[in-house]
Short mmCIF file of C-alpha atoms in Angstrom, two decimals:
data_model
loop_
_atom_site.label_atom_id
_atom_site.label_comp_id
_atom_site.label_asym_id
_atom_site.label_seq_id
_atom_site.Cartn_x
_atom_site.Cartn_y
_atom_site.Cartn_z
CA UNK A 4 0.00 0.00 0.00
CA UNK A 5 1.47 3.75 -1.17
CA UNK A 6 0.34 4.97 2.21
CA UNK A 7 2.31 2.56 4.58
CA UNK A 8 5.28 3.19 5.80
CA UNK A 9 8.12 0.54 5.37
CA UNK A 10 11.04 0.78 7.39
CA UNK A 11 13.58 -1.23 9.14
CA UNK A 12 13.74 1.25 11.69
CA UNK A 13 10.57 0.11 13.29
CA UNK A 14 11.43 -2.97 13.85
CA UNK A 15 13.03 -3.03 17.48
CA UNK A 16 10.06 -0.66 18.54
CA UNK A 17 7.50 -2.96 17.23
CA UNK A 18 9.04 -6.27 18.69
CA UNK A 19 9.10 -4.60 21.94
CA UNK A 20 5.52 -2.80 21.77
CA UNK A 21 4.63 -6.61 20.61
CA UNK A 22 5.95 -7.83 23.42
CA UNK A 23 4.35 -6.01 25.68
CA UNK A 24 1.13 -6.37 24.18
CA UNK A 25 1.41 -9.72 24.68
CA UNK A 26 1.64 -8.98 28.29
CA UNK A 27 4.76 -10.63 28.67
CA UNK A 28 8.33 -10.22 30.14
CA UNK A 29 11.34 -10.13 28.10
CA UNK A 30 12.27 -13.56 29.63
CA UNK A 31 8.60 -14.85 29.41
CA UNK A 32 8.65 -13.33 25.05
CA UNK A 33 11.87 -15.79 24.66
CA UNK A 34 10.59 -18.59 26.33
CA UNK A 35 7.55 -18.60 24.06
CA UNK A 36 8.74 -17.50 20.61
CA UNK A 37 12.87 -18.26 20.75
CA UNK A 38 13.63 -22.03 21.84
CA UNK A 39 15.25 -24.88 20.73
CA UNK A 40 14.52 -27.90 19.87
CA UNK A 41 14.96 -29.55 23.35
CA UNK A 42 13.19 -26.27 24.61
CA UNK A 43 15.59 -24.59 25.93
CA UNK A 44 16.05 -20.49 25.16
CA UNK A 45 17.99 -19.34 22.19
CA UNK A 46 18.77 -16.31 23.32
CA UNK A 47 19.33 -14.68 26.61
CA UNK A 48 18.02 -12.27 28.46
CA UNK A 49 20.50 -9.38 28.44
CA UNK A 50 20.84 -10.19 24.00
CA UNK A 51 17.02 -9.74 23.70
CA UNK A 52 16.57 -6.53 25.94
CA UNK A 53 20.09 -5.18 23.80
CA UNK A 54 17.60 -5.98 20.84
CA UNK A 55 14.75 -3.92 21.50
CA UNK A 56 16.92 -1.20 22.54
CA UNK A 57 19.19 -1.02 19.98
CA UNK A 58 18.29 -3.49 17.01
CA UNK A 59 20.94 -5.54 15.42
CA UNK A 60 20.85 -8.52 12.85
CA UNK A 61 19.26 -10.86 15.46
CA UNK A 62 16.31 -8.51 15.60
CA UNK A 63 15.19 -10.86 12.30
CA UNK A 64 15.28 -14.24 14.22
CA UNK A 65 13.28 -12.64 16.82
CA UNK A 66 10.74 -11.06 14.22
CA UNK A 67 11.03 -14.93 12.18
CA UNK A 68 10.37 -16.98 15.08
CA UNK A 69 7.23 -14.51 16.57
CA UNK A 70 5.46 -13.41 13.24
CA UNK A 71 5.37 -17.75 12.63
CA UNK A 72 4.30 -18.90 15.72
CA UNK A 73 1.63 -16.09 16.00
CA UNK A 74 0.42 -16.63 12.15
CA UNK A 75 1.10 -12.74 11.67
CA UNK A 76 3.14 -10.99 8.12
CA UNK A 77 6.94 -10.59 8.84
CA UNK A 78 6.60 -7.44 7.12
CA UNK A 79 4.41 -5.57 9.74
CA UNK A 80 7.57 -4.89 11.69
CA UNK A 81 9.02 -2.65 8.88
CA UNK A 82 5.18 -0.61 9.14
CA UNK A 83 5.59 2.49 11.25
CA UNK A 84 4.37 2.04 14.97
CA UNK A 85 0.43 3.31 14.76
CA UNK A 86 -0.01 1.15 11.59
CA UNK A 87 1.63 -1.91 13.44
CA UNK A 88 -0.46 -1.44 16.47
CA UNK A 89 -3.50 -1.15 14.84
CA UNK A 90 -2.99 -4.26 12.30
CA UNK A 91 -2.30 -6.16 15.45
CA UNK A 92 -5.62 -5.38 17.11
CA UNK A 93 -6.79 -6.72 13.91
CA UNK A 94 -5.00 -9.98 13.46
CA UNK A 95 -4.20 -11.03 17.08
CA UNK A 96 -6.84 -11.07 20.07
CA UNK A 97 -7.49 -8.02 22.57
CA UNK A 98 -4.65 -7.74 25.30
CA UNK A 99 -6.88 -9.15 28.09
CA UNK A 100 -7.84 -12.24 25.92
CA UNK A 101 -4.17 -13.12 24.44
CA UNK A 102 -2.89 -13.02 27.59
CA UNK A 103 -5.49 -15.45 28.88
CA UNK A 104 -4.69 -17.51 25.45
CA UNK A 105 -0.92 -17.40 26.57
CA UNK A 106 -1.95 -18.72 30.41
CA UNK A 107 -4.05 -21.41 28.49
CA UNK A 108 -1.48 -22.49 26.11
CA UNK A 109 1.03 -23.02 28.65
CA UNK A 110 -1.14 -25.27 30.72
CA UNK A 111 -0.76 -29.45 30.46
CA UNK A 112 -2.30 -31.59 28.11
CA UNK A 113 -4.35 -33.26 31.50
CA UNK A 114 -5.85 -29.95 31.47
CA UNK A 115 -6.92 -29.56 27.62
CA UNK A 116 -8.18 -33.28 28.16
CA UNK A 117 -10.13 -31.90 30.77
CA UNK A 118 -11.53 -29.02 28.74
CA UNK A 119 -12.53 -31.13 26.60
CA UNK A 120 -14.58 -33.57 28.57
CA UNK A 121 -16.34 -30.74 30.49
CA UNK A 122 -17.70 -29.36 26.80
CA UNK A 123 -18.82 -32.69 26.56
CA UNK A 124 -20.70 -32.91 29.58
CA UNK A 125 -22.38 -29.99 29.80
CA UNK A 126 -23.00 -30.28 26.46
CA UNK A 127 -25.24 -33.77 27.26
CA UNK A 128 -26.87 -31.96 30.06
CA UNK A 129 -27.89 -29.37 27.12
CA UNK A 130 -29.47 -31.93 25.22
CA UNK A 131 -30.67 -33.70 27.45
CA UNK A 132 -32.50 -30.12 29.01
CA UNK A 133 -31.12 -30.94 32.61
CA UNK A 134 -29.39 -27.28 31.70
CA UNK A 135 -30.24 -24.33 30.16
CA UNK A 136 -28.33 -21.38 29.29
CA UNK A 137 -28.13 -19.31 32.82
CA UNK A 138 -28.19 -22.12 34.60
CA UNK A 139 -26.08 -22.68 38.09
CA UNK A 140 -24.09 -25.78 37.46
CA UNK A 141 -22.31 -28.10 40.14
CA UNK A 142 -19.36 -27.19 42.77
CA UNK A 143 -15.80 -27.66 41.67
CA UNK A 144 -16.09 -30.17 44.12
CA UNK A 145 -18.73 -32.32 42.85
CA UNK A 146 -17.23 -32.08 39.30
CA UNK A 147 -13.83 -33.49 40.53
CA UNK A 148 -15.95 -36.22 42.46
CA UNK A 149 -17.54 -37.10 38.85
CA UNK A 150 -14.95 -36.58 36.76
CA UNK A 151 -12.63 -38.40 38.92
CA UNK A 152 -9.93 -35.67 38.88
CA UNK A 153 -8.57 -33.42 41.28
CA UNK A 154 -10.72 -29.97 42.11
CA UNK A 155 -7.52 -27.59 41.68
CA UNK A 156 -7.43 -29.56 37.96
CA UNK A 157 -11.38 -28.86 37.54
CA UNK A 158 -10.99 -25.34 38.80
CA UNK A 159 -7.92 -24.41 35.75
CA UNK A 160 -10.42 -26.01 33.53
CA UNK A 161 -13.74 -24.20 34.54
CA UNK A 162 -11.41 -21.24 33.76
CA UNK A 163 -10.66 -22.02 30.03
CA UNK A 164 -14.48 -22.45 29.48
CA UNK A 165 -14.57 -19.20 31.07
CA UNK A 166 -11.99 -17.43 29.26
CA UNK A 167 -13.70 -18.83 26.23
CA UNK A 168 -17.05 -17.41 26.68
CA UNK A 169 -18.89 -21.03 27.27
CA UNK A 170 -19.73 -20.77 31.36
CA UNK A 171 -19.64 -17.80 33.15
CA UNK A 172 -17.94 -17.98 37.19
CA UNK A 173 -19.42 -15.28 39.55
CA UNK A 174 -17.12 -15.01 42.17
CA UNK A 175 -19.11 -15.83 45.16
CA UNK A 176 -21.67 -16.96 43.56
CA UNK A 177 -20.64 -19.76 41.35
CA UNK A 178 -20.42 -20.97 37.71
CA UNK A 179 -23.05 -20.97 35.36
CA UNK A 180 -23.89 -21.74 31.75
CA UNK A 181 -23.42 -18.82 29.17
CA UNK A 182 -26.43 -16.91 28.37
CA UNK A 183 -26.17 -18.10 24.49
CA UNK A 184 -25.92 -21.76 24.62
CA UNK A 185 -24.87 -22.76 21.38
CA UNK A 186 -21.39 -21.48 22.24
CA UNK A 187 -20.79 -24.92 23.79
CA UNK A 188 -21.31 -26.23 19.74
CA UNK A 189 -19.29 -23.44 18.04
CA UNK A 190 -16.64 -22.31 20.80
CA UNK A 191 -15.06 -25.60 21.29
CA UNK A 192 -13.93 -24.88 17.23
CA UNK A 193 -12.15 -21.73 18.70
CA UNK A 194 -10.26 -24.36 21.61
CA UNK A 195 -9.17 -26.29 18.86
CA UNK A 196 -7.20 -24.41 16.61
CA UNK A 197 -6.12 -22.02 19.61
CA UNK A 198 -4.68 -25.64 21.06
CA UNK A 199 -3.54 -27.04 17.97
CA UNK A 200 -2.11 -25.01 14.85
CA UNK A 201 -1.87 -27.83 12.57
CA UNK A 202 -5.74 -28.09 12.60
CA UNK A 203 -5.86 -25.03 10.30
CA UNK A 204 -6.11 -26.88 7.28
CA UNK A 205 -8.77 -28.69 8.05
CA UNK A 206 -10.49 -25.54 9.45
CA UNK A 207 -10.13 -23.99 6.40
CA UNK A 208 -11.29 -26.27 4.47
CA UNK A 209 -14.85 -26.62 6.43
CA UNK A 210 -14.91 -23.02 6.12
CA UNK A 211 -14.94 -23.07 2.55
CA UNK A 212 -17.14 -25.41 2.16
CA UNK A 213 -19.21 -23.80 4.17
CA UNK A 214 -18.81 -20.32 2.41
CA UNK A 215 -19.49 -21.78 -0.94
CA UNK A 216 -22.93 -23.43 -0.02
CA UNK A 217 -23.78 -19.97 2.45
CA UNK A 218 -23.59 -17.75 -1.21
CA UNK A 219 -25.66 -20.26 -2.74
CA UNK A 220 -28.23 -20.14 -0.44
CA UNK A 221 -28.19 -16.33 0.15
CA UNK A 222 -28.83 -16.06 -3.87
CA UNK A 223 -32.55 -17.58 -2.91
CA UNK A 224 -32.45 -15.79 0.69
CA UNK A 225 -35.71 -13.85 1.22
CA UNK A 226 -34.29 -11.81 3.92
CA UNK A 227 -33.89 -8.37 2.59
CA UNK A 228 -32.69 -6.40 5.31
CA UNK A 229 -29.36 -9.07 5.28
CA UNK A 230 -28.97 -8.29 1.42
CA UNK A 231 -29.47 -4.61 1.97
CA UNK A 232 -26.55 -4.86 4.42
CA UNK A 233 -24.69 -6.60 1.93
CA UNK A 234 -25.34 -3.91 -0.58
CA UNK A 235 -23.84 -1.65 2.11
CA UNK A 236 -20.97 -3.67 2.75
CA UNK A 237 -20.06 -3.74 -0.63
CA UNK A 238 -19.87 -0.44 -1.12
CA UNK A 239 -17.83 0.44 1.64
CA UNK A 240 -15.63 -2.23 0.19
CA UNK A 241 -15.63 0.00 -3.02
CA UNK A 242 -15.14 3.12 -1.29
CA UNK A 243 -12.24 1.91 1.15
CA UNK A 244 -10.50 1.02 -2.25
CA UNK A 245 -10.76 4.39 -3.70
CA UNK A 246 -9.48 5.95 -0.59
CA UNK A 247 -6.42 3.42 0.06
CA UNK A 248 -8.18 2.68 3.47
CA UNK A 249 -6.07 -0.41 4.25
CA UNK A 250 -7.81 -1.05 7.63
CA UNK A 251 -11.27 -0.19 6.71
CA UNK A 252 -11.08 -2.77 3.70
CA UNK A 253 -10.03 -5.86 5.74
CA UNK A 254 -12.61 -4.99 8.15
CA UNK A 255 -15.38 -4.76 5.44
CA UNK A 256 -13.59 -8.16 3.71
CA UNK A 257 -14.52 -9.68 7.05
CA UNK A 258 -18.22 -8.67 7.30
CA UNK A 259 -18.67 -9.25 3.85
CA UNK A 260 -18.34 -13.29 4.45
CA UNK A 261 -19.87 -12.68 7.54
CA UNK A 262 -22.78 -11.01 5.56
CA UNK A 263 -23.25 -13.48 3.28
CA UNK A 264 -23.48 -16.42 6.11
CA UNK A 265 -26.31 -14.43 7.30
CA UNK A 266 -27.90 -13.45 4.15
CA UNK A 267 -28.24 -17.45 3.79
CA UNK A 268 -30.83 -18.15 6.98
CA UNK A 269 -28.71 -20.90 8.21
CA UNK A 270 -28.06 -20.23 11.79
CA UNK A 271 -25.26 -23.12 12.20
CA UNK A 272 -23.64 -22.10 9.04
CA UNK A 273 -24.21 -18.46 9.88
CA UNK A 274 -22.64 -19.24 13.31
CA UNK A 275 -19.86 -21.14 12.18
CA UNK A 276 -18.49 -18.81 9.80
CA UNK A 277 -18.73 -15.84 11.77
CA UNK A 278 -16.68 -18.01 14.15
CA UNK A 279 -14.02 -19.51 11.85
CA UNK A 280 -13.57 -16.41 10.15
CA UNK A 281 -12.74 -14.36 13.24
CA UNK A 282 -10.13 -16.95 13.93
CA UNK A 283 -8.65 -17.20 10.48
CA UNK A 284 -7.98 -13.16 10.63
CA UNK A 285 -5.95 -13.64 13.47
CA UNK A 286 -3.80 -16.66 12.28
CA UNK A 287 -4.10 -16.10 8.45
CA UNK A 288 -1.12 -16.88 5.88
CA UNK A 289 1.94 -14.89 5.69
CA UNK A 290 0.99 -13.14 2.29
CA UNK A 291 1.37 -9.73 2.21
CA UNK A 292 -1.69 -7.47 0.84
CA UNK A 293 -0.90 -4.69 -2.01
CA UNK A 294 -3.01 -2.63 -4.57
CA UNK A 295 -3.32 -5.23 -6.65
CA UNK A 296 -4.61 -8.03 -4.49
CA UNK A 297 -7.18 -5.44 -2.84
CA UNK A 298 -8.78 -5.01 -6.54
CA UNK A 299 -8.10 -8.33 -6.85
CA UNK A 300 -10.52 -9.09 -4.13
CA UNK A 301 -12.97 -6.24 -4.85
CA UNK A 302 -13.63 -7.46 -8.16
CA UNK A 303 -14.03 -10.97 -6.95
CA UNK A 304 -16.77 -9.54 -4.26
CA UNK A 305 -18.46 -7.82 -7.41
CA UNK A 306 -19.25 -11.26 -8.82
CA UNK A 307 -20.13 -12.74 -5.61
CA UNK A 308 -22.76 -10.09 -4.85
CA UNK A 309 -23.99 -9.76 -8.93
CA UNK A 310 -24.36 -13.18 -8.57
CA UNK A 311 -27.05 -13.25 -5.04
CA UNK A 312 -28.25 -9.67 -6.55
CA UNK A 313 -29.36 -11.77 -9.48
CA UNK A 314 -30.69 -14.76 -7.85
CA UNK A 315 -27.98 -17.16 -9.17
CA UNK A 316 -27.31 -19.34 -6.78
CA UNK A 317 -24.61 -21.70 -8.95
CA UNK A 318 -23.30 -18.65 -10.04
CA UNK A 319 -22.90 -17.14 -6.86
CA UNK A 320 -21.45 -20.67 -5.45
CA UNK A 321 -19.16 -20.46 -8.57
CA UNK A 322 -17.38 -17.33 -7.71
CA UNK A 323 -17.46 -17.92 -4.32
CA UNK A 324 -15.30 -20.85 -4.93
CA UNK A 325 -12.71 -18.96 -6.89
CA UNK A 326 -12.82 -16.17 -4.88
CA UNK A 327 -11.62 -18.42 -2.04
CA UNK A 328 -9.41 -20.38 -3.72
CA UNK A 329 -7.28 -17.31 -4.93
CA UNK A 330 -7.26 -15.78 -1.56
CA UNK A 331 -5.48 -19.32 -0.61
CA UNK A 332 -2.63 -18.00 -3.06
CA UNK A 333 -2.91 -14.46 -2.10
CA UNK A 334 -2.22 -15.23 1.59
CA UNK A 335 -0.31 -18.41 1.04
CA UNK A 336 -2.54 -20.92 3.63
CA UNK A 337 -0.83 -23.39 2.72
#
């Protein structure tokens, strides 16, 4: 883009306003992004803090070894320090929530086990209608008795669920179920690819499946106040083109696909996408966007949209399809 800044120069500033956005310390940064095989650090201490003061040529194995692990462009370090700030608030969670991501990461696989079989039996309760979203659900103690694990384990793990939006803990009060219940069906998606990378792939490719039959059915949709905010969306798409509005454009590339999910009147597929797609922003290819790609993908959103406008659903399928299989070049997925 003509109106970002690239410079090497920002580089130490952004690794260490990363950092910190990250919430963590200079020891806790290399421990995360800059070990060895067997684990152990790469760097020290007093190299890394003589990096983000100064710079120097191992500023690049820092930037390498954070941009991969965090799914981010190598070249937003070289973007002056406003640009890179706001770009991560776009690609990366909110401070309070990374930081909780970071906790979570670090914890056991016992404890992402146990995640995993508390989503499962709430879940059952759910179906079964013993719960129902607000509901009050049983001590820590009572859930270690059934469970058969210890309560400090059930309390890390009633804290993931929390962190990820699927119970809610009053403190003094208790734990109960979210308010929107189908997060136990879509959230434990999130879990997944926050817990394993390698599941992207996959992801992406029940995304675009997904995608592709949500554009077909929106070409048939009867809901006209979700095609008139497509019609909206796609002109600010448009108009954040003209102007070289780098931020506004991948926000209204977002709610386009999230548009178009809701334009189709499936709530699952609406709910999925909306889900998958906020997750694929924040650990998306390395590719990085220029003038070309954005009319690239404004042209491709043209056909889309013609396409529902007319009432075409193959059509629209059609260019959906090879919409999202050029974006897989564009920001090199794969």
């Amino acid at each position: 883009m003509g109106d970002v800044k690239l410079s090497s120069l920002n580089k130490k500033d952004n690794v260490r306003y990363l950092r910190r956005y990250l919430g963590l310390t200079q020891k806790d940064f290399i421990n995360q992004f800059l070990t060895n095989e067997n684990g152990k650090p790469s760097m020290s201490v007093a190299t890394f803090s003589n990096l983000e003061a100064k710079g120097g040529t191992r500023l690049n194995e820092v930037i390498l070894s954070a941009s991969e692990s965090l799914g981010i462009d190598v070249m937003l370090f070289s973007m002056d320090g406003e640009t890179f700030a706001e770009r991560l608030d776009l690609e990366l969670p909110s401070k309070k929530e990374t930081q909780n991501i970071n906790k979570i990461r670090s914890q056991k696989g016992n404890i992402k086990q146990l995640v995993y079989r508390l989503t499962m039996y709430f879940s059952e309760k759910l179906f079964d209608k013993e719960l129902k979203k607000g509901d009050k659900v049983e001590s820590d103690r009572v859930l270690a008795e059934k469970l058969g694990v210890g309560r400090s384990a059930i309390r890390e793990a009633l804290k993931v669920l929390d962190v990820l939006g699927m119970i809610d803990i009053r403190p003094g009060q208790g734990t109960f179920i979210t308010n929107n219940e189908s997060n136990f069906f879509i959230i434990p998606l999130s879990w997944s690819l926050f817990m394993n990378g390698n599941q992207t792939d996959n992801i992406l490719t029940v995304r675009n499946t997904l995608e592709i039959k949500a554009a077909e059915l929106a070409a048939i949709s009867q809901k006209t106040e979700s095609l008139e905010k497509l019609h909206q969306i796609t002109s600010n798409i448009h108009a954040a083109y003209m102007e070289k509005d780098y931020k506004k454009f991948l926000e209204c590339d977002l709610e386009f696909h999230i548009c178009i999910a809701e334009c189709s009147g499936n709530q699952v597929i609406y709910s999925m996408i909306q889900t998958i797609s906020n997750l694929m922003r924040r650990v998306s290819g390395t590719g990085m966007i220029n003038e070309e790609q954005l009319r690239q993908i404004k042209d491709e959103h043209q056909l889309i949209y013609g396409a529902i406008l007319s009432k075409d659903g193959t059509a629209a399928s059609k260019a959906m399809s090879e919409h999202l299989h050029r974006s897989m070049e564009r920001y090199n997925y794969r």
